[in-house]
Coordinates of C-alpha atoms in Angstrom, one line a residue:
Chain A
X848 CA -29.8 -6.5 -7.5
X849 CA -33.0 -7.8 -6.0
X850 CA -36.1 -8.9 -7.7
X851 CA -37.7 -5.6 -6.8
X852 CA -35.2 -3.9 -9.1
X853 CA -36.4 -1.9 -12.1
X854 CA -35.9 -3.2 -15.6
X855 CA -32.2 -2.8 -16.1
X856 CA -31.5 -5.6 -18.6
X857 CA -28.2 -5.2 -20.3
X858 CA -26.8 -2.6 -17.9
X859 CA -23.5 -3.1 -16.1
X860 CA -23.2 -1.0 -13.0
X861 CA -20.1 -0.6 -10.8
X862 CA -20.4 1.4 -7.7
X863 CA -19.8 1.5 -4.0
X864 CA -21.7 2.4 -0.9
X865 CA -20.9 4.5 2.1
X866 CA -19.1 1.6 3.8
X867 CA -19.2 -1.2 1.2
X868 CA -16.6 -1.2 -1.4
X869 CA -16.8 -1.2 -5.2
X870 CA -18.7 -4.0 -6.8
X871 CA -20.8 -4.9 -9.8
X872 CA -24.4 -4.4 -8.8
X873 CA -25.6 -5.2 -12.3
X874 CA -23.8 -7.6 -14.6
X875 CA -25.5 -6.9 -17.9
X876 CA -26.6 -10.5 -18.0
X877 CA -23.0 -11.6 -18.5
X878 CA -21.4 -14.4 -16.6
X879 CA -18.6 -12.0 -15.7
X880 CA -19.0 -8.2 -16.3
X881 CA -15.4 -7.2 -15.6
X882 CA -13.9 -7.8 -19.1
X883 CA -16.7 -6.0 -20.8
X884 CA -16.5 -3.1 -18.2
X885 CA -12.8 -2.8 -18.9
X886 CA -13.2 -2.9 -22.6
X887 CA -15.8 -0.1 -22.6
X888 CA -14.0 2.0 -20.1
X889 CA -10.6 1.6 -21.7
X890 CA -10.3 5.2 -22.9
X891 CA -11.7 6.7 -19.7
X892 CA -9.1 8.0 -17.2
X893 CA -9.7 6.3 -13.9
X894 CA -9.5 9.6 -12.1
X895 CA -12.0 11.5 -14.2
X896 CA -15.1 12.2 -12.1
X897 CA -17.5 12.2 -15.1
X898 CA -17.3 10.6 -18.6
X899 CA -19.4 9.7 -21.5
X900 CA -17.5 7.7 -24.1
X901 CA -19.1 5.8 -27.0
X902 CA -17.3 2.6 -28.0
X903 CA -18.4 -0.2 -30.3
X904 CA -21.7 -1.5 -29.0
X905 CA -21.9 0.5 -25.8
X906 CA -21.4 3.7 -23.9
X907 CA -19.1 4.2 -20.9
X908 CA -21.0 6.5 -18.6
X909 CA -19.6 7.8 -15.3
X910 CA -21.0 10.4 -13.0
X911 CA -20.7 11.4 -9.4
X912 CA -23.7 10.5 -7.2
X913 CA -26.5 13.0 -8.1
X914 CA -27.1 13.6 -4.4
X915 CA -23.4 14.1 -3.7
X916 CA -23.5 11.2 -1.3
X917 CA -20.0 10.3 0.1
X918 CA -18.2 7.2 1.2
X919 CA -17.0 6.8 4.8
X920 CA -13.8 8.6 3.8
X921 CA -15.6 11.7 2.6
X922 CA -15.2 11.0 -1.2
X923 CA -18.2 11.6 -3.4
X924 CA -19.4 8.2 -4.7
X925 CA -19.0 7.6 -8.4
X926 CA -21.3 5.5 -10.5
X927 CA -19.9 3.7 -13.6
X928 CA -22.3 2.3 -16.2
X929 CA -21.8 0.3 -19.3
X930 CA -24.9 1.2 -21.3
X931 CA -25.8 -1.2 -24.1
X932 CA -26.2 0.5 -27.5
X933 CA -30.0 0.0 -27.7
X934 CA -30.5 1.9 -24.5
X935 CA -27.6 4.3 -25.0
X936 CA -28.3 5.5 -28.5
X937 CA -29.5 8.9 -27.2
X938 CA -26.7 9.3 -24.7
X939 CA -24.3 12.0 -26.1
X940 CA -23.5 13.7 -22.8
X941 CA -23.1 12.9 -19.2
X942 CA -26.2 14.9 -18.3
X943 CA -28.4 13.0 -20.8
X944 CA -26.9 9.8 -19.5
X945 CA -27.9 10.7 -15.9
X946 CA -31.4 11.6 -17.1
X947 CA -31.9 8.3 -18.8
X948 CA -30.1 5.9 -16.5
X949 CA -30.3 7.2 -13.0
X950 CA -34.1 6.9 -12.7
X951 CA -33.7 3.2 -13.4
X952 CA -31.6 2.5 -10.3
X953 CA -31.9 5.5 -7.9
X954 CA -34.6 4.1 -5.7
X955 CA -32.7 0.9 -5.2
X956 CA -29.5 2.9 -4.4
X957 CA -31.4 5.1 -1.9
X958 CA -32.2 2.0 0.1
X959 CA -28.7 0.4 0.1
X960 CA -26.1 3.1 -0.1
X961 CA -25.6 3.4 3.7
X962 CA -26.4 -0.2 4.5
X963 CA -23.7 -2.4 5.9
X964 CA -23.7 -4.4 2.6
X965 CA -25.6 -4.1 -0.6
X966 CA -28.8 -6.2 -0.6
X967 CA -27.3 -8.4 -3.2
X968 CA -24.9 -9.7 -0.6
X969 CA -27.4 -10.7 2.1
Chain B
X530 CA 31.4 -5.2 -18.9
X531 CA 28.8 -4.3 -16.3
X532 CA 25.5 -2.9 -17.5
X533 CA 24.7 0.6 -16.4
X534 CA 22.8 1.6 -14.5
X535 CA 22.8 -1.3 -12.2
X536 CA 19.5 -1.5 -10.4
X537 CA 18.6 -3.0 -7.0
X538 CA 14.8 -3.4 -6.6
X539 CA 13.0 -3.6 -3.2
X540 CA 9.3 -4.3 -2.9
X541 CA 6.8 -3.1 -0.4
X542 CA 3.1 -4.1 -0.3
X543 CA 0.5 -1.9 1.3
X544 CA -2.7 -3.4 2.5
X545 CA -5.6 -1.5 3.9
X546 CA -9.4 -1.2 3.7
X547 CA -11.0 1.1 1.1
X548 CA -10.5 4.6 2.4
X549 CA -7.7 3.8 4.8
X550 CA -5.4 6.2 3.0
X551 CA -3.3 4.0 0.7
X552 CA -3.5 6.2 -2.4
X553 CA -3.1 9.3 -0.3
X554 CA 0.0 7.7 1.2
X555 CA 1.7 6.9 -2.1
X556 CA 0.8 10.4 -3.5
X557 CA 2.2 12.0 -0.4
X558 CA 5.4 9.9 -0.7
X559 CA 6.0 11.0 -4.3
X560 CA 4.4 14.4 -4.7
X561 CA 6.6 16.4 -2.3
X562 CA 9.8 15.2 -4.0
X563 CA 8.6 16.7 -7.3
X564 CA 8.2 20.2 -5.9
X565 CA 10.8 22.9 -6.7
X566 CA 11.4 23.5 -3.0
X567 CA 12.4 19.9 -2.4
X568 CA 16.0 19.5 -1.5
X569 CA 18.0 16.3 -1.3
X570 CA 21.7 16.2 -1.8
X571 CA 22.0 12.5 -2.2
X572 CA 19.3 11.3 -4.7
X573 CA 16.4 12.2 -6.9
X574 CA 13.1 10.3 -6.8
X575 CA 11.7 9.5 -10.2
X576 CA 8.5 7.6 -11.2
X577 CA 9.5 5.0 -13.8
X578 CA 6.2 5.4 -15.5
X579 CA 5.6 9.0 -16.5
X580 CA 1.8 8.6 -16.5
X581 CA 1.9 7.1 -12.9
X582 CA 4.1 10.0 -11.8
X583 CA 1.8 12.6 -13.3
X584 CA -1.2 11.0 -11.7
X585 CA 0.4 10.9 -8.2
X586 CA 1.6 14.4 -8.6
X587 CA -1.9 15.5 -9.6
X588 CA -3.3 13.8 -6.5
X589 CA -0.8 15.7 -4.4
X590 CA -1.5 19.0 -6.0
X591 CA -5.3 18.3 -5.6
X592 CA -4.8 17.8 -1.9
X593 CA -2.4 20.7 -1.4
X594 CA -4.2 23.4 -3.5
X595 CA -7.8 22.2 -3.7
X596 CA -8.5 20.2 -0.5
X597 CA -9.4 17.2 -2.7
X598 CA -8.5 13.7 -1.7
X599 CA -7.5 11.3 -4.5
X600 CA -10.4 9.4 -6.1
X601 CA -11.1 5.9 -4.9
X602 CA -9.4 3.0 -6.6
X603 CA -11.9 0.7 -8.3
X604 CA -11.2 -2.9 -9.2
X605 CA -7.5 -3.0 -9.9
X606 CA -4.3 -3.0 -8.0
X607 CA -1.5 -0.8 -9.0
X608 CA 2.3 -1.3 -8.7
X609 CA 4.2 2.0 -8.7
X610 CA 7.8 1.9 -9.6
X611 CA 10.1 4.6 -8.2
X612 CA 13.8 5.0 -8.8
X613 CA 16.1 6.5 -6.3
X614 CA 18.7 7.9 -8.6
X615 CA 21.9 8.6 -6.9
X616 CA 23.5 12.0 -7.4
X617 CA 27.2 12.6 -7.7
X618 CA 30.1 12.1 -10.0
X619 CA 29.0 8.8 -11.5
X620 CA 32.0 8.7 -13.8
X621 CA 34.4 8.2 -11.0
X622 CA 32.2 7.0 -8.1
X623 CA 30.2 4.4 -9.9
X624 CA 33.1 2.0 -10.5
X625 CA 33.0 0.6 -6.9
X626 CA 29.2 0.7 -6.6
X627 CA 27.3 -2.5 -6.4
X628 CA 24.3 -0.6 -7.9
X629 CA 23.6 2.9 -9.1
X630 CA 19.8 3.0 -8.8
X631 CA 17.6 1.7 -6.0
X632 CA 14.1 0.9 -7.3
X633 CA 11.1 0.8 -5.1
X634 CA 8.2 -1.3 -6.2
X635 CA 5.2 -0.1 -4.2
X636 CA 2.2 -2.5 -4.5
X637 CA -1.1 -0.6 -3.8
X638 CA -3.8 -3.2 -3.3
X639 CA -7.5 -2.4 -3.6
X640 CA -9.2 -2.0 -0.3
X641 CA -12.1 -4.2 -1.5
X642 CA -9.8 -7.1 -1.1
X643 CA -10.3 -6.8 2.6
X644 CA -14.0 -6.2 2.7
X645 CA -16.0 -8.4 0.5
X646 CA -16.0 -11.4 -1.7
X647 CA -15.5 -10.4 -5.3
X648 CA -18.5 -9.7 -7.4
X649 CA -17.0 -11.3 -10.5
X650 CA -15.0 -14.4 -11.3
X651 CA -12.4 -12.4 -13.2
X652 CA -12.0 -10.2 -10.2
X653 CA -11.4 -13.2 -8.0
X654 CA -8.7 -14.5 -10.3
X655 CA -7.2 -11.0 -10.4
X656 CA -7.0 -10.9 -6.7
X657 CA -4.9 -14.2 -6.8
X658 CA -2.7 -12.7 -9.5
X659 CA -2.3 -9.6 -7.5
X660 CA -1.3 -11.4 -4.4
X661 CA 1.1 -13.6 -6.3
X662 CA 2.8 -10.5 -7.7
X663 CA 3.4 -9.0 -4.4
X664 CA 4.8 -12.2 -2.8
X665 CA 8.2 -10.8 -3.8
X666 CA 7.8 -8.1 -1.3
X667 CA 10.0 -8.3 1.8
X668 CA 7.9 -5.9 3.7
X669 CA 4.1 -5.6 4.0
X670 CA 2.4 -2.7 5.7
X671 CA -1.0 -3.5 7.2
X672 CA -2.9 -0.3 7.7
X673 CA -5.1 0.4 10.7
X674 CA -7.4 3.4 9.8
X675 CA -7.0 6.1 12.5
X676 CA -10.4 7.5 11.7
X677 CA -12.1 4.2 12.2
X678 CA -10.3 3.8 15.6
X679 CA -11.6 7.3 16.5
X680 CA -15.1 6.3 15.5
X681 CA -14.9 3.2 17.7
X682 CA -13.3 5.0 20.6
X683 CA -13.7 2.8 23.7
X684 CA -14.6 -0.2 21.7
X685 CA -11.7 -0.3 19.2
X686 CA -11.7 -4.1 19.4
X687 CA -14.9 -4.2 17.3
X688 CA -13.2 -2.4 14.4
X689 CA -9.9 -4.2 14.8
X690 CA -11.4 -7.6 14.9
X691 CA -13.3 -7.0 11.7
X692 CA -10.2 -5.6 10.0
X693 CA -8.0 -8.5 10.9
X694 CA -10.6 -11.2 10.4
X695 CA -11.6 -9.9 6.9
X696 CA -8.0 -9.9 5.8
X697 CA -7.3 -13.3 7.2
X698 CA -10.4 -14.7 5.5
X699 CA -9.3 -13.1 2.3
X700 CA -6.0 -14.9 2.6
X701 CA -7.7 -18.2 3.4
X702 CA -9.9 -17.9 0.4
X703 CA -7.0 -17.8 -2.0
X704 CA -4.7 -20.0 0.0
X705 CA -5.2 -23.0 -2.4
X706 CA -4.4 -20.9 -5.4
X707 CA -1.2 -19.5 -3.8
X708 CA 0.2 -22.8 -2.8
X709 CA 1.1 -25.1 -5.7
X710 CA 0.5 -28.7 -4.7
X711 CA 0.1 -27.6 -1.1
X712 CA 3.7 -26.7 -0.9
X713 CA 4.7 -24.0 1.5
X714 CA 5.7 -20.7 -0.1
X715 CA 9.4 -19.8 0.0
X716 CA 9.2 -16.2 -1.2
X717 CA 6.6 -14.3 0.7
X718 CA 6.6 -11.0 2.7
X719 CA 8.3 -11.9 6.0
X720 CA 7.9 -8.6 7.8
X721 CA 4.3 -7.4 8.4
X722 CA 4.3 -4.0 9.9
X723 CA 1.1 -2.8 11.6
X724 CA 0.8 0.8 10.6
X725 CA -1.6 3.4 11.9
X726 CA -2.7 5.6 9.0
X727 CA -4.2 9.1 9.6
X728 CA -2.2 9.1 12.9
X729 CA -2.7 12.9 13.1
X730 CA -6.3 12.2 14.2
X731 CA -5.0 10.5 17.3
X732 CA -2.3 12.9 18.6
X733 CA -2.3 11.3 22.0
X734 CA -1.0 8.0 20.5
X735 CA 2.7 7.5 20.0
X736 CA 3.9 4.2 18.5
X737 CA 4.2 2.6 21.9
X738 CA 0.7 3.5 22.9
X739 CA -0.5 2.2 19.5
X740 CA 1.3 -1.1 20.0
X741 CA -0.2 -1.3 23.5
X742 CA -3.7 -0.7 22.1
X743 CA -3.3 -3.4 19.5
X744 CA -1.9 -5.8 22.1
X745 CA -4.7 -5.1 24.5
X746 CA -7.6 -5.0 22.0
X747 CA -6.6 -7.3 19.2
X748 CA -3.8 -9.7 20.4
X749 CA -5.9 -12.7 19.5
X750 CA -6.7 -11.4 16.0
X751 CA -3.0 -10.6 15.3
X752 CA -2.0 -14.0 16.5
X753 CA -4.6 -15.6 14.2
X754 CA -3.3 -13.6 11.2
X755 CA 0.2 -14.7 12.1
X756 CA -0.8 -18.3 12.3
X757 CA -2.6 -18.1 8.9
X758 CA 0.5 -16.6 7.3
X759 CA 2.7 -19.1 9.1
X760 CA 0.7 -21.9 7.6
X761 CA 1.4 -20.6 4.1
X762 CA 5.2 -20.1 4.3
X763 CA 8.3 -22.3 4.5
X764 CA 10.3 -21.7 7.7
X765 CA 7.5 -19.8 9.5
X766 CA 10.0 -19.0 12.3
X767 CA 11.4 -16.4 10.0
X768 CA 8.3 -14.2 10.2
X769 CA 7.4 -11.0 11.9
X770 CA 3.7 -10.3 12.1
X771 CA 2.7 -7.7 14.5
X772 CA 6.2 -7.3 15.9
X773 CA 6.8 -3.9 14.1
X774 CA 4.6 -0.8 14.4
X775 CA 4.6 2.5 12.5
X776 CA 2.6 5.7 12.7
X777 CA 1.7 7.3 9.4
X778 CA 0.1 10.6 8.5
X779 CA 0.2 11.6 4.9
X780 CA -1.2 15.1 5.6
X781 CA -3.3 16.9 8.1
X782 CA -6.9 16.7 6.9
X783 CA -9.5 19.2 8.4
X784 CA -12.9 17.6 7.9
X785 CA -16.4 18.9 7.7
X786 CA -18.6 16.6 9.7
X787 CA -21.7 18.3 8.3
X788 CA -20.6 17.3 4.8
X789 CA -20.0 13.6 5.5
X790 CA -16.3 14.2 6.4
X791 CA -15.4 15.9 3.1
X792 CA -12.0 17.6 3.6
X793 CA -12.2 21.4 4.1
X794 CA -8.5 21.8 4.0
X795 CA -5.5 19.5 3.6
X796 CA -2.1 20.6 5.0
X797 CA 0.4 18.4 3.0
X798 CA 3.3 19.8 5.0
X799 CA 2.3 18.0 8.1
X800 CA 3.4 14.5 7.5
X801 CA 4.4 11.7 9.9
X802 CA 6.3 8.6 9.0
X803 CA 6.0 8.8 5.2
X804 CA 9.7 9.4 4.8
X805 CA 10.3 6.2 6.7
X806 CA 8.8 4.0 4.0
X807 CA 11.9 4.0 1.8
X808 CA 14.3 3.3 4.7
X809 CA 12.0 0.6 5.9
X810 CA 11.8 -1.1 2.6
X811 CA 15.6 -0.9 2.2
X812 CA 17.3 -1.3 5.5
X813 CA 14.8 -3.2 7.7
X814 CA 14.9 -6.5 5.8
X815 CA 18.7 -6.4 5.9
X816 CA 18.6 -6.0 9.7
X817 CA 15.9 -8.6 10.2
X818 CA 17.7 -11.1 8.1
X819 CA 20.8 -10.9 10.3
X820 CA 18.7 -11.0 13.4
X821 CA 17.0 -14.2 12.3
X822 CA 20.1 -15.9 11.0
X823 CA 21.7 -15.3 14.4
X824 CA 18.8 -16.9 16.1
X825 CA 18.0 -19.9 13.9
X826 CA 19.1 -22.2 11.1
X827 CA 17.3 -21.1 8.0
X828 CA 17.4 -23.3 4.9
X829 CA 19.5 -21.9 2.1
X830 CA 16.5 -21.7 -0.3
X831 CA 14.6 -19.6 2.2
X832 CA 17.7 -17.5 3.0
X833 CA 18.2 -16.7 -0.6
X834 CA 14.7 -15.4 -1.0
X835 CA 14.5 -13.7 2.4
X836 CA 15.5 -10.1 2.1
X837 CA 17.1 -11.1 -1.2
X838 CA 18.6 -7.7 -1.7
X839 CA 20.3 -7.6 1.6
X840 CA 23.8 -8.8 0.5
X841 CA 23.9 -6.3 -2.4
X842 CA 22.7 -3.5 -0.2
X843 CA 25.2 -4.4 2.5
X844 CA 28.0 -4.5 -0.1
X845 CA 27.0 -1.1 -1.3
X846 CA 27.1 0.2 2.2
X847 CA 30.6 -1.0 3.0
X848 CA 32.1 -0.7 -0.4
X849 CA 33.7 2.7 0.4
X850 CA 36.3 1.0 2.5
X851 CA 35.8 3.2 5.6
X852 CA 34.0 0.3 7.3
X853 CA 36.9 -2.1 7.0
X854 CA 37.5 -2.1 10.7
X855 CA 33.9 -2.8 11.5
X856 CA 33.8 -5.6 9.0
X857 CA 37.0 -7.0 10.4
X858 CA 35.5 -7.3 13.8
X859 CA 32.6 -9.6 12.7
X860 CA 33.2 -13.1 14.1
X861 CA 34.3 -15.6 11.4
X862 CA 32.8 -18.6 13.2
X863 CA 29.3 -19.6 14.2
X864 CA 25.9 -19.7 12.5
X865 CA 26.1 -16.1 11.3
X866 CA 29.3 -16.6 9.5
X867 CA 27.8 -19.3 7.3
X868 CA 24.5 -17.5 6.7
X869 CA 25.6 -13.9 6.1
X870 CA 28.7 -12.2 4.8
X871 CA 30.8 -10.1 7.2
X872 CA 29.7 -7.1 5.1
X873 CA 26.0 -7.9 5.8
X874 CA 26.5 -8.4 9.5
X875 CA 28.5 -5.3 9.8
X876 CA 26.0 -3.3 7.8
X877 CA 23.1 -4.6 9.8
X878 CA 24.8 -3.9 13.2
X879 CA 26.0 -0.5 12.3
X880 CA 24.3 1.8 14.7
X881 CA 24.5 4.9 16.9
X882 CA 27.7 7.0 16.8
X883 CA 29.5 4.5 14.4
X884 CA 26.6 4.9 12.0
X885 CA 26.7 8.7 12.2
X886 CA 30.5 8.6 11.6
X887 CA 30.0 6.3 8.6
X888 CA 27.4 8.6 7.2
X889 CA 29.6 11.7 7.6
X890 CA 32.6 9.9 6.1
X891 CA 30.6 8.7 3.1
X892 CA 29.3 12.2 2.5
X893 CA 32.8 13.6 2.8
X894 CA 34.1 11.1 0.3
X895 CA 31.1 11.7 -2.0
X896 CA 30.3 7.9 -1.8
X897 CA 26.7 8.6 -2.5
X898 CA 25.5 5.0 -2.3
X899 CA 27.0 4.4 1.2
X900 CA 25.8 7.9 2.3
X901 CA 22.3 7.1 1.1
X902 CA 22.1 3.7 2.8
X903 CA 23.6 5.0 6.1
X904 CA 21.2 7.8 5.9
X905 CA 18.3 5.3 5.6
X906 CA 19.6 3.6 8.7
X907 CA 19.9 7.0 10.5
X908 CA 16.3 7.7 9.4
X909 CA 15.1 4.5 11.0
X910 CA 16.9 5.4 14.2
X911 CA 15.3 8.8 14.1
X912 CA 11.9 7.2 13.6
X913 CA 12.4 5.1 16.7
X914 CA 13.6 8.1 18.7
X915 CA 10.6 10.1 17.6
X916 CA 8.3 7.3 18.7
X917 CA 6.9 6.8 15.2
X918 CA 8.5 3.4 14.6
X919 CA 8.9 0.4 16.8
X920 CA 11.0 -2.5 15.4
X921 CA 11.1 -6.1 16.6
X922 CA 14.1 -7.1 18.6
X923 CA 13.4 -10.8 17.9

């Protein structure tokens, strides 16, 4: 994510754009976010469109794009977040998760979701 | 004592960009065979992993009843294992069989592999592992997305060039990790079929027209991909890249342009080419191996890995004894005689009326294995006749 990004320290965010594929937009400050993402999302069925699962030290939060934006194949874009405990303490439901997390990243996503590539790539 | 059931495993790898229809394809391959209305007198298709089977079936039901396409695959590849379990009186018929169950390993690779560099080091290493695991495949299917072709009508070369270039660059990126000590790879998919997915969107294209489009618009790109793969493998002469073509349509999607192409309805009864995947994975390598060995000297180590199930499958095909005359006619001298058994040559060359006769006899004798394998070959012939499949003569 660019320097213009909001303060999202500690968040891991996996998503895709209209034409760019799934990638980690935020890495939670880790050298490699994939192992932590997989640990936290272990109990979440990959086909579930929405999820809120608390595991040790984090919350697995998934929700469909709040504006129902779709990828080039017509599928609503999902957003997967690993929310660290200090930020995720209040997150008990998907709706609360959206309320707390989405404002942190939504403006950035508005700008890049239909770009050829996410800004981080350019 | 032989262990039962004896299993013959074939591998197919499906490559395609995100959204090109890979998960829809595997769901449409499996889902219809699990419906009560499905009839097949020779075999049952079973997902070895119950969870995978349920997931594919749910995808299928979602498409059929709720116009919902399967969700996108994220960071991981999946290998689906399907068993073709032969029907019939196994107590008496299984004695002569070379195998009782044909297993299909279907490697479904994430589309992101094509499109971007990985956003994580672990993801990068997973891509290498993924590719290593599917190197056992005899057949790779390289999907060209029909919808993207439609969107680029008149300038298809722009899409095709990006598609082939991205994949080739992905291969080049991991080339060093795939080749130990710069040694060329012996076991690697040798047949790369260019398959048009969502072919229902381009009803004017039969497989010949599709081949001609690829030839006209992307010949250089296909050749560069072929060269890149050829640099990776031992005996690159034994390689078909862009010599075989297939039309695929998993279902008829009616889209809503005003809702970013969300499906309005999905007619899962309107499929094209999906039932050819199993025959392609099973019978095509067998035929290609005989074609190649007739044309060139192939080192033993390559031969052993090249369509490595071919001899077993051929033996299963001729085991019933009714092909004795065909096998007897296979020349016992020349390059072929040292590189392939008479059974393999006979099985590969079985075609037309002789193939139909063999299938009828096998069915009459309840030799379910031979009936299934001859049926696969008949299916391939039908695919060619219906202009869904174009196979290399080289």
